[in-house]
PDB file of C-alpha atoms in Angstrom:
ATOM      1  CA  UNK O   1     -84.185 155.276 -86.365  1.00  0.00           C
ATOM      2  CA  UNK O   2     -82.670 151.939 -85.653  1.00  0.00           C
ATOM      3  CA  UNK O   3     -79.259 153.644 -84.501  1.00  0.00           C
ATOM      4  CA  UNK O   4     -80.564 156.205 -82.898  1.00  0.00           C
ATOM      5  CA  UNK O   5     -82.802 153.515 -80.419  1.00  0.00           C
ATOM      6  CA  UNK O   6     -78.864 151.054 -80.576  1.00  0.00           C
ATOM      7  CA  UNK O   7     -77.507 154.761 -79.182  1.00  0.00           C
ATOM      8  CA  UNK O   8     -79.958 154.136 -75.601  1.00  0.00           C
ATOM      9  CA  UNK O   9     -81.291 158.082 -75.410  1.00  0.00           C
ATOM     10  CA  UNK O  10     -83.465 157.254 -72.469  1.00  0.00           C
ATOM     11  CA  UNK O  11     -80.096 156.228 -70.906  1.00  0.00           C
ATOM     12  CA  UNK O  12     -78.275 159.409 -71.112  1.00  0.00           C
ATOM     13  CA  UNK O  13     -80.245 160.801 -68.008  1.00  0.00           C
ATOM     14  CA  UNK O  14     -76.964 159.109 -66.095  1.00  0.00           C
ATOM     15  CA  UNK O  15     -75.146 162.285 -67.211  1.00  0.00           C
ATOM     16  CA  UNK O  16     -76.673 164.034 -65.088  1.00  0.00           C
ATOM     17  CA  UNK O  17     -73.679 163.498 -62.788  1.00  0.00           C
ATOM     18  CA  UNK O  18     -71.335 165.651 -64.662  1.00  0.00           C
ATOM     19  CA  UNK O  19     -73.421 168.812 -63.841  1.00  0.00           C
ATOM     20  CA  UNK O  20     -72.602 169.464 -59.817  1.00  0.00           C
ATOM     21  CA  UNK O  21     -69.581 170.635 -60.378  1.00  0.00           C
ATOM     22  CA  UNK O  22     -70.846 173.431 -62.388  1.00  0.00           C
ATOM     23  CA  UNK O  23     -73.589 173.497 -59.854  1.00  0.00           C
ATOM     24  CA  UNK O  24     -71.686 173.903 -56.765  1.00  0.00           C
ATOM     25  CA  UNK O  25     -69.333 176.275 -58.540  1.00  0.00           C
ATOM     26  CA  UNK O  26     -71.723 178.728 -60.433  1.00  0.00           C
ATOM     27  CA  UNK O  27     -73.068 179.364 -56.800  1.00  0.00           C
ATOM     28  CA  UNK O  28     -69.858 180.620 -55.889  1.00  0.00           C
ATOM     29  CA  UNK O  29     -69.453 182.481 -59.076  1.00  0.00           C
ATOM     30  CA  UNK O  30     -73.211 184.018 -58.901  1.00  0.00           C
ATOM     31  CA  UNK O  31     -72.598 184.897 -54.844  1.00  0.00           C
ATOM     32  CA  UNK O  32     -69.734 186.877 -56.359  1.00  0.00           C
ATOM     33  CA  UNK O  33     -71.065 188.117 -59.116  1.00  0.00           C
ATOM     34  CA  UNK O  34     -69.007 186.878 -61.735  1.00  0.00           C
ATOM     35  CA  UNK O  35     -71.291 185.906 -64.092  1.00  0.00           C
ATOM     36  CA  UNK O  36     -69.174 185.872 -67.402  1.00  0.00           C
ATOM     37  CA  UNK O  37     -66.543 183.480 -65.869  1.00  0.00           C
ATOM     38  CA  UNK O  38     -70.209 181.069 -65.087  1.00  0.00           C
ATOM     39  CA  UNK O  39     -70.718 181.968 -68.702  1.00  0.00           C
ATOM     40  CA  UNK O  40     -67.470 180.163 -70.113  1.00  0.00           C
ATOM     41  CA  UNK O  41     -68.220 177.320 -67.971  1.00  0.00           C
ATOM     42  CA  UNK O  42     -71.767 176.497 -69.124  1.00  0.00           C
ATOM     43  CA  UNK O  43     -70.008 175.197 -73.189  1.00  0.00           C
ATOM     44  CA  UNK O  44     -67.379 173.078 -71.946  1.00  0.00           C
ATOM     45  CA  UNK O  45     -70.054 171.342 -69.590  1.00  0.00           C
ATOM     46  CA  UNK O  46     -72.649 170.817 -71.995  1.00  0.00           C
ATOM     47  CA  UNK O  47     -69.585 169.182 -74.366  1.00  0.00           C
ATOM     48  CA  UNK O  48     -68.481 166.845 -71.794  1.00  0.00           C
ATOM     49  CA  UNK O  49     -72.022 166.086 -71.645  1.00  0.00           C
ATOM     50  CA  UNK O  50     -72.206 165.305 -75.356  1.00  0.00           C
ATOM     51  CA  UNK O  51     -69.235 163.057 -75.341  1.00  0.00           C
ATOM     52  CA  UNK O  52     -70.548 161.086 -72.508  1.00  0.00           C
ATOM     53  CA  UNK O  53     -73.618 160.550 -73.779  1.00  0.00           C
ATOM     54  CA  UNK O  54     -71.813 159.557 -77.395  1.00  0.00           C
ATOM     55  CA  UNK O  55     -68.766 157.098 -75.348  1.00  0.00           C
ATOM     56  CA  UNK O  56     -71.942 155.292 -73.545  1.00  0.00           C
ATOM     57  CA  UNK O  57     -73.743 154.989 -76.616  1.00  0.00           C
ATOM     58  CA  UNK O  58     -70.678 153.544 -78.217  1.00  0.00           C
ATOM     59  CA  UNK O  59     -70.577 150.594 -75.492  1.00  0.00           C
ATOM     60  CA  UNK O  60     -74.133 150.169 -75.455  1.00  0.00           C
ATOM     61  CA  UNK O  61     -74.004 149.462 -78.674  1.00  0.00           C
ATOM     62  CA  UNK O  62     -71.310 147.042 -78.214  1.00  0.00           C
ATOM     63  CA  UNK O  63     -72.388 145.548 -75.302  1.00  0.00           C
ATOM     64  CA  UNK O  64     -75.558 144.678 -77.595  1.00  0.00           C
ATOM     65  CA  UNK O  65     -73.532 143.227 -80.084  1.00  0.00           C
ATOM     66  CA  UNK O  66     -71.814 140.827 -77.307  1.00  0.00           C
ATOM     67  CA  UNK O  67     -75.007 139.907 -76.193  1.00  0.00           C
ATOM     68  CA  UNK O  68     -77.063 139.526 -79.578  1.00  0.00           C
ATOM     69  CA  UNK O  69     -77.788 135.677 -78.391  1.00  0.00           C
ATOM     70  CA  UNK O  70     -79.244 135.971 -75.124  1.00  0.00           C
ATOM     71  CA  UNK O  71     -81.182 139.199 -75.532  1.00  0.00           C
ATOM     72  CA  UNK O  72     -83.399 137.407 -78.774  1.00  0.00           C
ATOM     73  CA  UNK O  73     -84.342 135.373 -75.933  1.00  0.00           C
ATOM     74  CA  UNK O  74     -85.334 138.076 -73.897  1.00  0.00           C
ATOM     75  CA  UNK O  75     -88.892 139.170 -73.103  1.00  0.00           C
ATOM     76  CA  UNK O  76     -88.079 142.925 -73.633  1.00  0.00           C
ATOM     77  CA  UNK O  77     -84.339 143.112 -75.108  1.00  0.00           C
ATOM     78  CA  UNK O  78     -85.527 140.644 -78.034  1.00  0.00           C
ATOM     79  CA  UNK O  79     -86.965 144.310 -79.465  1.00  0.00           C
ATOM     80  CA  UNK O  80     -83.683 145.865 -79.193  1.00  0.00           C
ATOM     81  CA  UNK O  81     -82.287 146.684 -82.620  1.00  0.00           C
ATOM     82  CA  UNK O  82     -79.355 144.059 -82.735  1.00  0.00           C
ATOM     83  CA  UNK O  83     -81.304 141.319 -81.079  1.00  0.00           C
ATOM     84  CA  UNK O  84     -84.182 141.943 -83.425  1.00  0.00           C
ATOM     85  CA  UNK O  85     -81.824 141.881 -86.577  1.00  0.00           C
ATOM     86  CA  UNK O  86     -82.722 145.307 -87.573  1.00  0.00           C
ATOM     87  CA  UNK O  87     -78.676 146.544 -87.573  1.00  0.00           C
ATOM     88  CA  UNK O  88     -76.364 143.486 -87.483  1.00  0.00           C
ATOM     89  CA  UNK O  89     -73.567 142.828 -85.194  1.00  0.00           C
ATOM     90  CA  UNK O  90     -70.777 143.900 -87.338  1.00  0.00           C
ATOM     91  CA  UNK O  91     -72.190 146.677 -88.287  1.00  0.00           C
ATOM     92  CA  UNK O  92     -73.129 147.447 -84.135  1.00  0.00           C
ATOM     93  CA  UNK O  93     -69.763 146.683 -82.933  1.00  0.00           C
ATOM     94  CA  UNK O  94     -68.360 149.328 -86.134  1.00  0.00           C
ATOM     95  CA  UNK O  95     -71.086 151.959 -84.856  1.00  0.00           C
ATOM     96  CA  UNK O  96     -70.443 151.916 -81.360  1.00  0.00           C
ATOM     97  CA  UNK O  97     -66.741 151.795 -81.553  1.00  0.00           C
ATOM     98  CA  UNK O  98     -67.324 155.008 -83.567  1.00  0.00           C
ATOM     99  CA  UNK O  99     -69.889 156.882 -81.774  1.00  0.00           C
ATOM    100  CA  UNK O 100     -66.979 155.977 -78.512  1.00  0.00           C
ATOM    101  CA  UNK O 101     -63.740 157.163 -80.405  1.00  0.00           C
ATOM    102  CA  UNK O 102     -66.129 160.643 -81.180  1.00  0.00           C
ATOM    103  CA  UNK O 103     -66.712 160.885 -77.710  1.00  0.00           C
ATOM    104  CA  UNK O 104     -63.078 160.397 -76.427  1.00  0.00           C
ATOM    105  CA  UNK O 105     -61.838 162.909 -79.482  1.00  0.00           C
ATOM    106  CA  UNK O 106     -64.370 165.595 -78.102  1.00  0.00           C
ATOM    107  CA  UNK O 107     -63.141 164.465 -74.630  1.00  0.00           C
ATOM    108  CA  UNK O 108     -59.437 165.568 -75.745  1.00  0.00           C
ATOM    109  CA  UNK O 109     -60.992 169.086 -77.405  1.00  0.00           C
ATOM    110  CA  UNK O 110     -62.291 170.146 -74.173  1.00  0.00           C
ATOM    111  CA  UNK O 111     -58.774 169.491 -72.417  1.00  0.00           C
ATOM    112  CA  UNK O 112     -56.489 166.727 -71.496  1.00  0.00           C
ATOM    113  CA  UNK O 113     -58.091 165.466 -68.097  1.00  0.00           C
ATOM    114  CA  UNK O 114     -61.506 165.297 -69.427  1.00  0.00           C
ATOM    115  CA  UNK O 115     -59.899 162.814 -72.316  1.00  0.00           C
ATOM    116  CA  UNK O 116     -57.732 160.810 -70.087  1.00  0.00           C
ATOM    117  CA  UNK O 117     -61.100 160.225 -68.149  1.00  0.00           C
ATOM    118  CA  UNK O 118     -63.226 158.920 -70.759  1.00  0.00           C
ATOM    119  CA  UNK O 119     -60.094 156.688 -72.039  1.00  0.00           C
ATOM    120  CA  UNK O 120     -60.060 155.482 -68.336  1.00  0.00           C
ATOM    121  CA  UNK O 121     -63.736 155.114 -68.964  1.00  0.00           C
ATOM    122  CA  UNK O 122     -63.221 153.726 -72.794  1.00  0.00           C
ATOM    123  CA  UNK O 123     -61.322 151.125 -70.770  1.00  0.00           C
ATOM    124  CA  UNK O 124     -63.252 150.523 -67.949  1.00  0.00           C
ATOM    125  CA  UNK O 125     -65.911 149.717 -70.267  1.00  0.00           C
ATOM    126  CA  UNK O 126     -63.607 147.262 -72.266  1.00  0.00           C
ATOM    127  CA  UNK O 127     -63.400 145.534 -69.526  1.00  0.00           C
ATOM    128  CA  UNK O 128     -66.841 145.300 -68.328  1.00  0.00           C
ATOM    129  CA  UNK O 129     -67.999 144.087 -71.481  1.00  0.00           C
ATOM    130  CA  UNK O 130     -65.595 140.958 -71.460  1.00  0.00           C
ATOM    131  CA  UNK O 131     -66.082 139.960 -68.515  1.00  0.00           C
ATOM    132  CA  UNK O 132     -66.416 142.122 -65.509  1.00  0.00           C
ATOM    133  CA  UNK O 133     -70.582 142.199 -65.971  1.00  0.00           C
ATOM    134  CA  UNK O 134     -70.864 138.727 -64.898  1.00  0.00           C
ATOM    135  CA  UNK O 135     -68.677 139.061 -61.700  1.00  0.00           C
ATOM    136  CA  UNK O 136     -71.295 139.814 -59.098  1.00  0.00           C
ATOM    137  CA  UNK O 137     -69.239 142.391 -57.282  1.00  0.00           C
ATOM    138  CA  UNK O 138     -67.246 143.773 -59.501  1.00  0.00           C
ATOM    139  CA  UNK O 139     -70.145 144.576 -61.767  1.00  0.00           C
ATOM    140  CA  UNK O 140     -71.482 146.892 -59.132  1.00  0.00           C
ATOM    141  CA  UNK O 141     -67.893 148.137 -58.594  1.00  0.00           C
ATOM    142  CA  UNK O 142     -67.498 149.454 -61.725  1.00  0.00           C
ATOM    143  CA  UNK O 143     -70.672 150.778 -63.016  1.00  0.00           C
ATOM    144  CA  UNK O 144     -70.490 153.022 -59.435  1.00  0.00           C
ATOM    145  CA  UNK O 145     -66.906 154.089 -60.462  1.00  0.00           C
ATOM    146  CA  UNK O 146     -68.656 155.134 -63.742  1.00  0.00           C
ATOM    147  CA  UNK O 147     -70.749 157.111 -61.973  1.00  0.00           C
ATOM    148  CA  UNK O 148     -67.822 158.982 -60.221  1.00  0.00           C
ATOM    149  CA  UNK O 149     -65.708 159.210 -63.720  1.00  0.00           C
ATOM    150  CA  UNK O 150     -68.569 161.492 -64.568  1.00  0.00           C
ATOM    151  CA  UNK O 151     -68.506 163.731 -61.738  1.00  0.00           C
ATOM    152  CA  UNK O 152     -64.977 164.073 -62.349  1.00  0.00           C
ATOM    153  CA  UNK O 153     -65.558 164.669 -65.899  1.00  0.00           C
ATOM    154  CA  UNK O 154     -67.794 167.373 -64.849  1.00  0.00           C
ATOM    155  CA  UNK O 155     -65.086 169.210 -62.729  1.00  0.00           C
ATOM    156  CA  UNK O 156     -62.183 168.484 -65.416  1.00  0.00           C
ATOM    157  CA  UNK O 157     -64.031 170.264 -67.863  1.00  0.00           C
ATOM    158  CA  UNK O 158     -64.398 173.792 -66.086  1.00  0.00           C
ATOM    159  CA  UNK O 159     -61.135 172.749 -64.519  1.00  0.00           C
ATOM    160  CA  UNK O 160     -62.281 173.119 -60.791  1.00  0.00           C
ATOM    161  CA  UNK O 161     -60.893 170.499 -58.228  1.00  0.00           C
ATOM    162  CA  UNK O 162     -62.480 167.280 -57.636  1.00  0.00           C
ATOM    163  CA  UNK O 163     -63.589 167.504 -54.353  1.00  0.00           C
ATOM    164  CA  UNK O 164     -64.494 164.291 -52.430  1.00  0.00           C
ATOM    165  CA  UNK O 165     -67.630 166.071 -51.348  1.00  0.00           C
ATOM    166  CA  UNK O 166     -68.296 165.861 -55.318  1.00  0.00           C
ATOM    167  CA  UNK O 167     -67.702 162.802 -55.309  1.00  0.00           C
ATOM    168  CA  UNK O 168     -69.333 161.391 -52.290  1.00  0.00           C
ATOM    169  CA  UNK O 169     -72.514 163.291 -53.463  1.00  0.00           C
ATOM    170  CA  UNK O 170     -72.506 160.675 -56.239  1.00  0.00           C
TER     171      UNK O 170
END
């Protein structure tokens, strides 16, 4: 149960973002009633949703085990599972980088731009947790380009064009 609460469920809900694609293009497919090409869209989605959800996990689970010190001190992240001693830091940082690498290999199983998206994120995350979240700015920079990573993820993986409409919806 431990892992599962180091994973951040609740947190997944960001996802969300990877859907319009598939939104915006299943209402072209349904206006012209091809509804088994919406069909073979619909698994590659909810995949791209899975290895999201697992590559965030992976960092939040890192991130924790960065910040093990300063969260015990916490009023509310004291409770979270590395803070609170229940999974140890070593053994965070080796789950997370797991649950990430799972992510990125589904990434590469669903095609080649939906990997090279969540390596850009893999990376972007890196970064963020040595250093970038404490820079202001650039913290807000790059959890927003997060936010657009998975609305392209979302049109890499029924292999539609990113449109900037897609992404200035996010």
């Amino acid at each position: 149960m431990n892992y599962i609460r180091l994973m951040r469920p609740a947190d997944w809900t960001k996802n969300v973002f990877i859907l319009p694609a598939l939104l915006f293009t299943a209402s072209s497919l349904i206006a012209s009633n091809q509804l088994e090409e919406l069909y073979t869209k619909i698994t590659p989605t909810i995949l791209a949703i899975v290895a999201f959800s697992l590559l965030s996990s992976g960092f939040y689970a890192i991130n924790d085990s960065l910040d093990f010190e300063s969260d015990r001190t916490h009023p509310v992240k004291c409770r979270r599972p590395i803070a609170s001693g229940a999974i140890s830091v070593v053994g965070g940082r080796i789950f997370g980088f797991i649950l990430a690498i799972i992510g990125v290999i589904i990434g590469f199983y669903i095609n080649a731009d939906v990997g090279y998206a969540l390596v850009t994120y893999f990376a972007l995350q890196t970064g963020y947790n040595l250093g970038f979240k404490r820079i202001v700015v650039v913290d807000a920079v790059v959890l927003a380009i997060g936010f657009s990573i998975r609305a392209a993820v979302g049109a890499f993986a029924i292999e539609v064009p990113v449109s900037m409409w897609l992404l200035g919806l996010v």
